[in-house]
Coordinates of C-alpha atoms and ligand atoms in Angstrom, one line a residue:
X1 CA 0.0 0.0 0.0
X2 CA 2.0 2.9 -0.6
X3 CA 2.1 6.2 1.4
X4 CA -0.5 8.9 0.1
X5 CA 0.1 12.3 1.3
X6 CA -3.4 14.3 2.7
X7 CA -2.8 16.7 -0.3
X8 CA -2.9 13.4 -2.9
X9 CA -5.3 11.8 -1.4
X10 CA -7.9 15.2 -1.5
X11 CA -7.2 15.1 -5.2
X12 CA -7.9 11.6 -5.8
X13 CA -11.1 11.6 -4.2
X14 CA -11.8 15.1 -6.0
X15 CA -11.1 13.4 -9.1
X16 CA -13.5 10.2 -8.3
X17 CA -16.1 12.5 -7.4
X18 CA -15.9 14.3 -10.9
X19 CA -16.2 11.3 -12.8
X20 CA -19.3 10.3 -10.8
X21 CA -18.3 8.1 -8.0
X22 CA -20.7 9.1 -5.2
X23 CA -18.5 7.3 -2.4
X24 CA -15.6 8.8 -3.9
X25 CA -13.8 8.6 -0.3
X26 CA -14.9 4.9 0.2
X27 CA -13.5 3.8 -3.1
X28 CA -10.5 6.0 -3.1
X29 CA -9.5 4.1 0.7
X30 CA -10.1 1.1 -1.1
X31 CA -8.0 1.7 -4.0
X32 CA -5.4 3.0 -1.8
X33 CA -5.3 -0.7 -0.4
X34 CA -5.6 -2.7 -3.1
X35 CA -2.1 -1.0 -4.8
X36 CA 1.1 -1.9 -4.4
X37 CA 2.8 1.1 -4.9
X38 CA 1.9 4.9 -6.1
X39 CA 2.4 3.9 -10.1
X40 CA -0.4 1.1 -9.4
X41 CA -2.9 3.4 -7.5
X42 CA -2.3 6.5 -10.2
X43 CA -3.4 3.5 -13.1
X44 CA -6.3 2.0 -10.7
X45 CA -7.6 6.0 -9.9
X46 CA -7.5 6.4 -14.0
X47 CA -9.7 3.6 -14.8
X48 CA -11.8 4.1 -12.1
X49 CA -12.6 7.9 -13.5
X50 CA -13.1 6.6 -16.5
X51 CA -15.4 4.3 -15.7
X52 CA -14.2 0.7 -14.9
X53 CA -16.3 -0.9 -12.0
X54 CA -14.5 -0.5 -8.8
X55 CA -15.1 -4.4 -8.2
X56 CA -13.3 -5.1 -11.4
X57 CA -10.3 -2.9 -10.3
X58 CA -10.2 -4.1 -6.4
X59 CA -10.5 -8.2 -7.6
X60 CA -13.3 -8.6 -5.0
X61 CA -17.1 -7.2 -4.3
X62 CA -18.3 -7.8 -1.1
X63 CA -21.6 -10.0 -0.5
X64 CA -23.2 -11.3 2.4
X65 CA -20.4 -9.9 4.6
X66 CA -17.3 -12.0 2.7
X67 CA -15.2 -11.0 0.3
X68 CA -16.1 -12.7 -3.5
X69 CA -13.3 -12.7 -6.1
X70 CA -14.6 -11.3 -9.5
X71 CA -13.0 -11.4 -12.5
X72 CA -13.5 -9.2 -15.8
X73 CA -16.7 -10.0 -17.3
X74 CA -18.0 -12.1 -14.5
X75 CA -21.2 -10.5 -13.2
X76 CA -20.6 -8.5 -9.7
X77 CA -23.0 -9.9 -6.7
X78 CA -25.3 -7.2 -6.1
X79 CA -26.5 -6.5 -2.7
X80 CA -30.3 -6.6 -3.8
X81 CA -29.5 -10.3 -4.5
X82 CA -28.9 -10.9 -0.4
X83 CA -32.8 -11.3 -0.8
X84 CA -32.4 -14.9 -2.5
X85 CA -30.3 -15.8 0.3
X86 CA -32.7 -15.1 3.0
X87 CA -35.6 -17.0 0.5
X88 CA -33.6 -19.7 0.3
X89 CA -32.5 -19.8 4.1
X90 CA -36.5 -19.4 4.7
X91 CA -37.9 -22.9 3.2
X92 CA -34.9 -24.6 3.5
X93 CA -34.3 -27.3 6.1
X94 CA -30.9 -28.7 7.8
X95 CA -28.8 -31.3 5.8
X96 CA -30.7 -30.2 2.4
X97 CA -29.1 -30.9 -1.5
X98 CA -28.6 -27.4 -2.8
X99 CA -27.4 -26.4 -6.4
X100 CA -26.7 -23.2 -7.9
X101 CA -27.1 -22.6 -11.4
X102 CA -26.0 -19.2 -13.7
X103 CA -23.9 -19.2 -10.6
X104 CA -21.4 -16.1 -12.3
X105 CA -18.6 -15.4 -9.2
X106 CA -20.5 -18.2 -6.9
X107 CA -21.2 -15.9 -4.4
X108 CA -24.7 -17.0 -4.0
X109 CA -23.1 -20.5 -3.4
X110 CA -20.8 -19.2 -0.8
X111 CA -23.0 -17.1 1.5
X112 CA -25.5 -20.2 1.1
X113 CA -23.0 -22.7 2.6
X114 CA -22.4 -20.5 6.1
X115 CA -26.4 -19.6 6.0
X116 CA -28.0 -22.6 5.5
X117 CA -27.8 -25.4 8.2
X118 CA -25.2 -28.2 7.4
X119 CA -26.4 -29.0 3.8
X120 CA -25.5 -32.4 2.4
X121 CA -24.8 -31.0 -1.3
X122 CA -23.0 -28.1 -2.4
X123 CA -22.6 -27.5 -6.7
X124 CA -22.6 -24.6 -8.7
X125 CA -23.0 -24.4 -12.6
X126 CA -22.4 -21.2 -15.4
X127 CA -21.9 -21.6 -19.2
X128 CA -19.1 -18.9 -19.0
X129 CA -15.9 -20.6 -18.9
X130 CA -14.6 -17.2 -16.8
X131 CA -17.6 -17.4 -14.3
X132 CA -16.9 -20.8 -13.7
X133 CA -13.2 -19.8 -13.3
X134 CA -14.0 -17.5 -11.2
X135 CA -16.5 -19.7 -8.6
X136 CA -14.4 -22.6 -8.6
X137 CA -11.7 -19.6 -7.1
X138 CA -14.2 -18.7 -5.0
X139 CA -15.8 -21.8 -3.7
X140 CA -12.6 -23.9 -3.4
X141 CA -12.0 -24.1 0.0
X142 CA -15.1 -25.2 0.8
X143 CA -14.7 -27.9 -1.4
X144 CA -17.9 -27.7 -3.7
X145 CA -18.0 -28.5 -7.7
X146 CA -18.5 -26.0 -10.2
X147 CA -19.9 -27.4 -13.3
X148 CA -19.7 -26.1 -16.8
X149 CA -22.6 -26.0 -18.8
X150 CA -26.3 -24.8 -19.5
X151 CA -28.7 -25.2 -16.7
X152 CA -29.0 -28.9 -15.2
X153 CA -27.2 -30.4 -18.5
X154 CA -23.9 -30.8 -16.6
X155 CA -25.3 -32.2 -13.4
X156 CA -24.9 -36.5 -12.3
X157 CA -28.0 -38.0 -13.3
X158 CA -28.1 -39.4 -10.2
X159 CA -28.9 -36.1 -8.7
X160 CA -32.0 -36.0 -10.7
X161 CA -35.3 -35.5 -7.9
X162 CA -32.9 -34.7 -4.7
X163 CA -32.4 -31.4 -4.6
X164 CA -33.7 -29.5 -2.3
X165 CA -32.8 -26.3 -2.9
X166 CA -32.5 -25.1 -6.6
X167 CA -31.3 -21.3 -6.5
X168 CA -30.3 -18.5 -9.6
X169 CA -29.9 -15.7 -10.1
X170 CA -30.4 -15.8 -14.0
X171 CA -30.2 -13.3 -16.4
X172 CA -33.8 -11.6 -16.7
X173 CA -33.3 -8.0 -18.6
X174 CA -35.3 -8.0 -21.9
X175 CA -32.5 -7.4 -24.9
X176 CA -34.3 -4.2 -25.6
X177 CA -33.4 -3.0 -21.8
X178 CA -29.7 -3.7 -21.9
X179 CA -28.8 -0.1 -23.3
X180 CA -30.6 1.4 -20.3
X181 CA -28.3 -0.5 -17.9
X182 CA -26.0 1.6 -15.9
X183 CA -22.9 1.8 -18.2
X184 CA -20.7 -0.2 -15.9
X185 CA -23.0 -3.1 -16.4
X186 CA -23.1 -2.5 -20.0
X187 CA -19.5 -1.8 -20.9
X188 CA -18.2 -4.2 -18.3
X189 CA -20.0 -7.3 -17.6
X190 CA -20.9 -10.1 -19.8
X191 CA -24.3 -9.7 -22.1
X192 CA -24.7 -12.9 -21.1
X193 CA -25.0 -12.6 -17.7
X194 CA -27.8 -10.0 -18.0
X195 CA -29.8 -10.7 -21.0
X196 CA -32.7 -12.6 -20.8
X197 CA -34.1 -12.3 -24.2
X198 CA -37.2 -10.6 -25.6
X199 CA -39.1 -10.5 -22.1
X200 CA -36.3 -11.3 -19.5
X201 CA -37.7 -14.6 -18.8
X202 CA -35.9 -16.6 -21.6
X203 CA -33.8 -18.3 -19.0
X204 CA -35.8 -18.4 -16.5
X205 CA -38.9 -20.1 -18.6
X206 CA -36.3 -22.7 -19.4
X207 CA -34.8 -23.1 -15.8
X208 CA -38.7 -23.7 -14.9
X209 CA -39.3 -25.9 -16.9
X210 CA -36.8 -28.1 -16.3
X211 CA -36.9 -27.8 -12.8
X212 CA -39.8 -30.3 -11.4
X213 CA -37.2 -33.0 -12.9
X214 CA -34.5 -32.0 -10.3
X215 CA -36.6 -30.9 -6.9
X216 CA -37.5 -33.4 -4.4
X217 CA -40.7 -33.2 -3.5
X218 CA -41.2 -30.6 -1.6
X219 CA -38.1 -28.9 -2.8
X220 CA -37.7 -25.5 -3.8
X221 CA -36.6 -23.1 -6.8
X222 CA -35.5 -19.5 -5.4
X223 CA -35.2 -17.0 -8.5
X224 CA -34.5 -13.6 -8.7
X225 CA -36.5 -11.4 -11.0
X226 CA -37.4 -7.6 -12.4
X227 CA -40.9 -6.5 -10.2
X228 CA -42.6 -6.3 -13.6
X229 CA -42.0 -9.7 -14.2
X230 CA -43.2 -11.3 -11.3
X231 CA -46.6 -11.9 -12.8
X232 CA -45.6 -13.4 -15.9
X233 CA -42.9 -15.9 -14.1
X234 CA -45.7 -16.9 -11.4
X235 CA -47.6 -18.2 -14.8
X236 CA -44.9 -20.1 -16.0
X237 CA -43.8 -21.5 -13.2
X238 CA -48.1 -22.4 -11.9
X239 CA -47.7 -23.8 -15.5
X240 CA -45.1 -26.7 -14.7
X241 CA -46.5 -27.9 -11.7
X242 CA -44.5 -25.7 -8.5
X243 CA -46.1 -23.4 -6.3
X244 CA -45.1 -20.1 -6.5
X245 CA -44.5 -17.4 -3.8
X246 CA -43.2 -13.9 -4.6
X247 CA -40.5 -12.1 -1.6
X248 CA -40.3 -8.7 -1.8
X249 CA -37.2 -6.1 0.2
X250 CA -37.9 -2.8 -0.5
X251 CA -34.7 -2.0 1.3
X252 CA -32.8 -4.0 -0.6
X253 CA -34.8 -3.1 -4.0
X254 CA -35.1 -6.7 -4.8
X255 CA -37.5 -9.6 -5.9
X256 CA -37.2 -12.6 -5.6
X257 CA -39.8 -16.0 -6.4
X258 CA -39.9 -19.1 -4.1
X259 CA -41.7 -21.9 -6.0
X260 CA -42.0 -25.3 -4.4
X261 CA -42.2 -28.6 -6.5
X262 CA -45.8 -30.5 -4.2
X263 CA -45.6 -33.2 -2.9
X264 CA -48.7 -33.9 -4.0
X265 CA -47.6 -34.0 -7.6
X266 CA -44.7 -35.8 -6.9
X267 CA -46.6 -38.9 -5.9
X268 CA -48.8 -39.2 -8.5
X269 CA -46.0 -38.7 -10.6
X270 CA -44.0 -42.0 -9.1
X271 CA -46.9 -44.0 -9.3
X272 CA -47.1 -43.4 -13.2
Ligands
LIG301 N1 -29.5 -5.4 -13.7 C1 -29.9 -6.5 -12.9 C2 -29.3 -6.3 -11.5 O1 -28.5 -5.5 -11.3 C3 -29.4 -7.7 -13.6 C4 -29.6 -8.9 -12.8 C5 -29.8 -10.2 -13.7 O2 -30.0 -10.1 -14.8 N2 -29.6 -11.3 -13.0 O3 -29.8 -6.9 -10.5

């Protein structure tokens, strides 16, 4: 870290602020960590102002109270998206199956495995060959897989009506929305990672779908999704058979769906 004189460190955060960093003191401290020496922080202070995500620059964005490597590209864990881990937490008992698919960074996966109690199953899957990079960084210590692949295509068979827990965070912005993204999103992240075709619910229509296969009975999928969405995604998912419930935080600006595979319908299923 090197040595920033009061004088410097005015400017810098002078300079964040006039390129539109509203906690320019916040990220300026931070940027003042993350460099090795005053060459470093002068580049990381230069692409900050013009624009680069500070998540992107620092290697880490913090969710859930941990730190979560990112990578360029990979999508940053947004706080809004703490609401899918108290959904989850909320119909999901001790010892339970849990996979995370679209995982990006794993983050989800990470804050999941210190929140939930004692799960049996851990896995993440992304198509992106640098999400999946970046969660198996993230989620090595604890041991869980990181798949690579579309939706349930990569996972064992065998898992096939055990999980428990099924949890995304999906892309869902309709195309025609992605130019109105904040332009770190839009310059920065991958389009795959946000777009979620002509109504945002490509993905999510497909994730549905697919997902009475892979619950237990009585399992749940936990989605996030746009407010103005919630309606049509409650159809879908009333469609394939799972109860839907929608979880709304305000605070947090988020919304998220709970929809639990009956056990009901599982029955009648097996005796078929
Ligand atoms: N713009 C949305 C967000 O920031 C994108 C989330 C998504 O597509 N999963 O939450």
């Amino acid at each position: 870290m090197p040595a920033v004189s009061a004088a410097a460190r005015a400017a810098m955060v002078d300079r964040l602020r006039r390129a539109g960093c509203v906690w320019a003191e916040d990220e300026a401290r931070l940027l003042v960590a993350a460099a090795t020496d005053s060459r470093t922080l002068a580049e990381l202070v230069a692409r900050r102002a013009a624009g680069e995500p500070l998540e992107y620059l620092l290697g880490w964005a913090e969710f859930g109270g941990e730190r979560i490597a990112v990578e360029p590209g990979v999508f940053v864990p947004r706080a809004r998206t703490a609401l899918l881990v108290e959904a989850a937490a909320a119909v999901t008992g001790p010892g339970a199956a849990v996979v995370e698919l679209c995982c990006g960074s794993g983050a989800l996966t990470r804050v999941l495995a210190r929140r939930l109690d004692a799960p049996r199953l851990l896995a993440a899957v992304d198509l992106d060959p640098a999400a999946v990079a970046c969660a198996r960084r993230n989620l090595a210590d604890l041991a869980v897989p990181v798949f690579a692949g579309d939706l349930f295509a990569p996972l064992p068979v065998a898992w096939r009506g055990r999980l428990d827990l099924v949890v995304a965070n999906a892309p869902y912005v309709p195309t025609a929305a992605l130019p109105l993204l904040p332009s770190e999103s839009r310059r920065y992240e991958a389009p795959m990672a946000l777009d979620g075709g002509p109504d945002g619910l490509a993905l999510l229509r497909r994730l549905a779908v697919d997902a009475p296969e892979w619950l237990a009975p009585g399992g749940h999928l936990v989605v996030e999704v746009g407010a103005a969405q919630v309606d049509a995604l409650a159809a879908v998912l009333t469609g394939v058979g799972l109860v839907p419930t929608m979880v709304r935080d305000d605070d947090l600006d988020g919304t998220a769906m709970t929809a639990r595979r009956p056990d009901a319908v599982a029955a009648r299923r097996d005796e078929n």
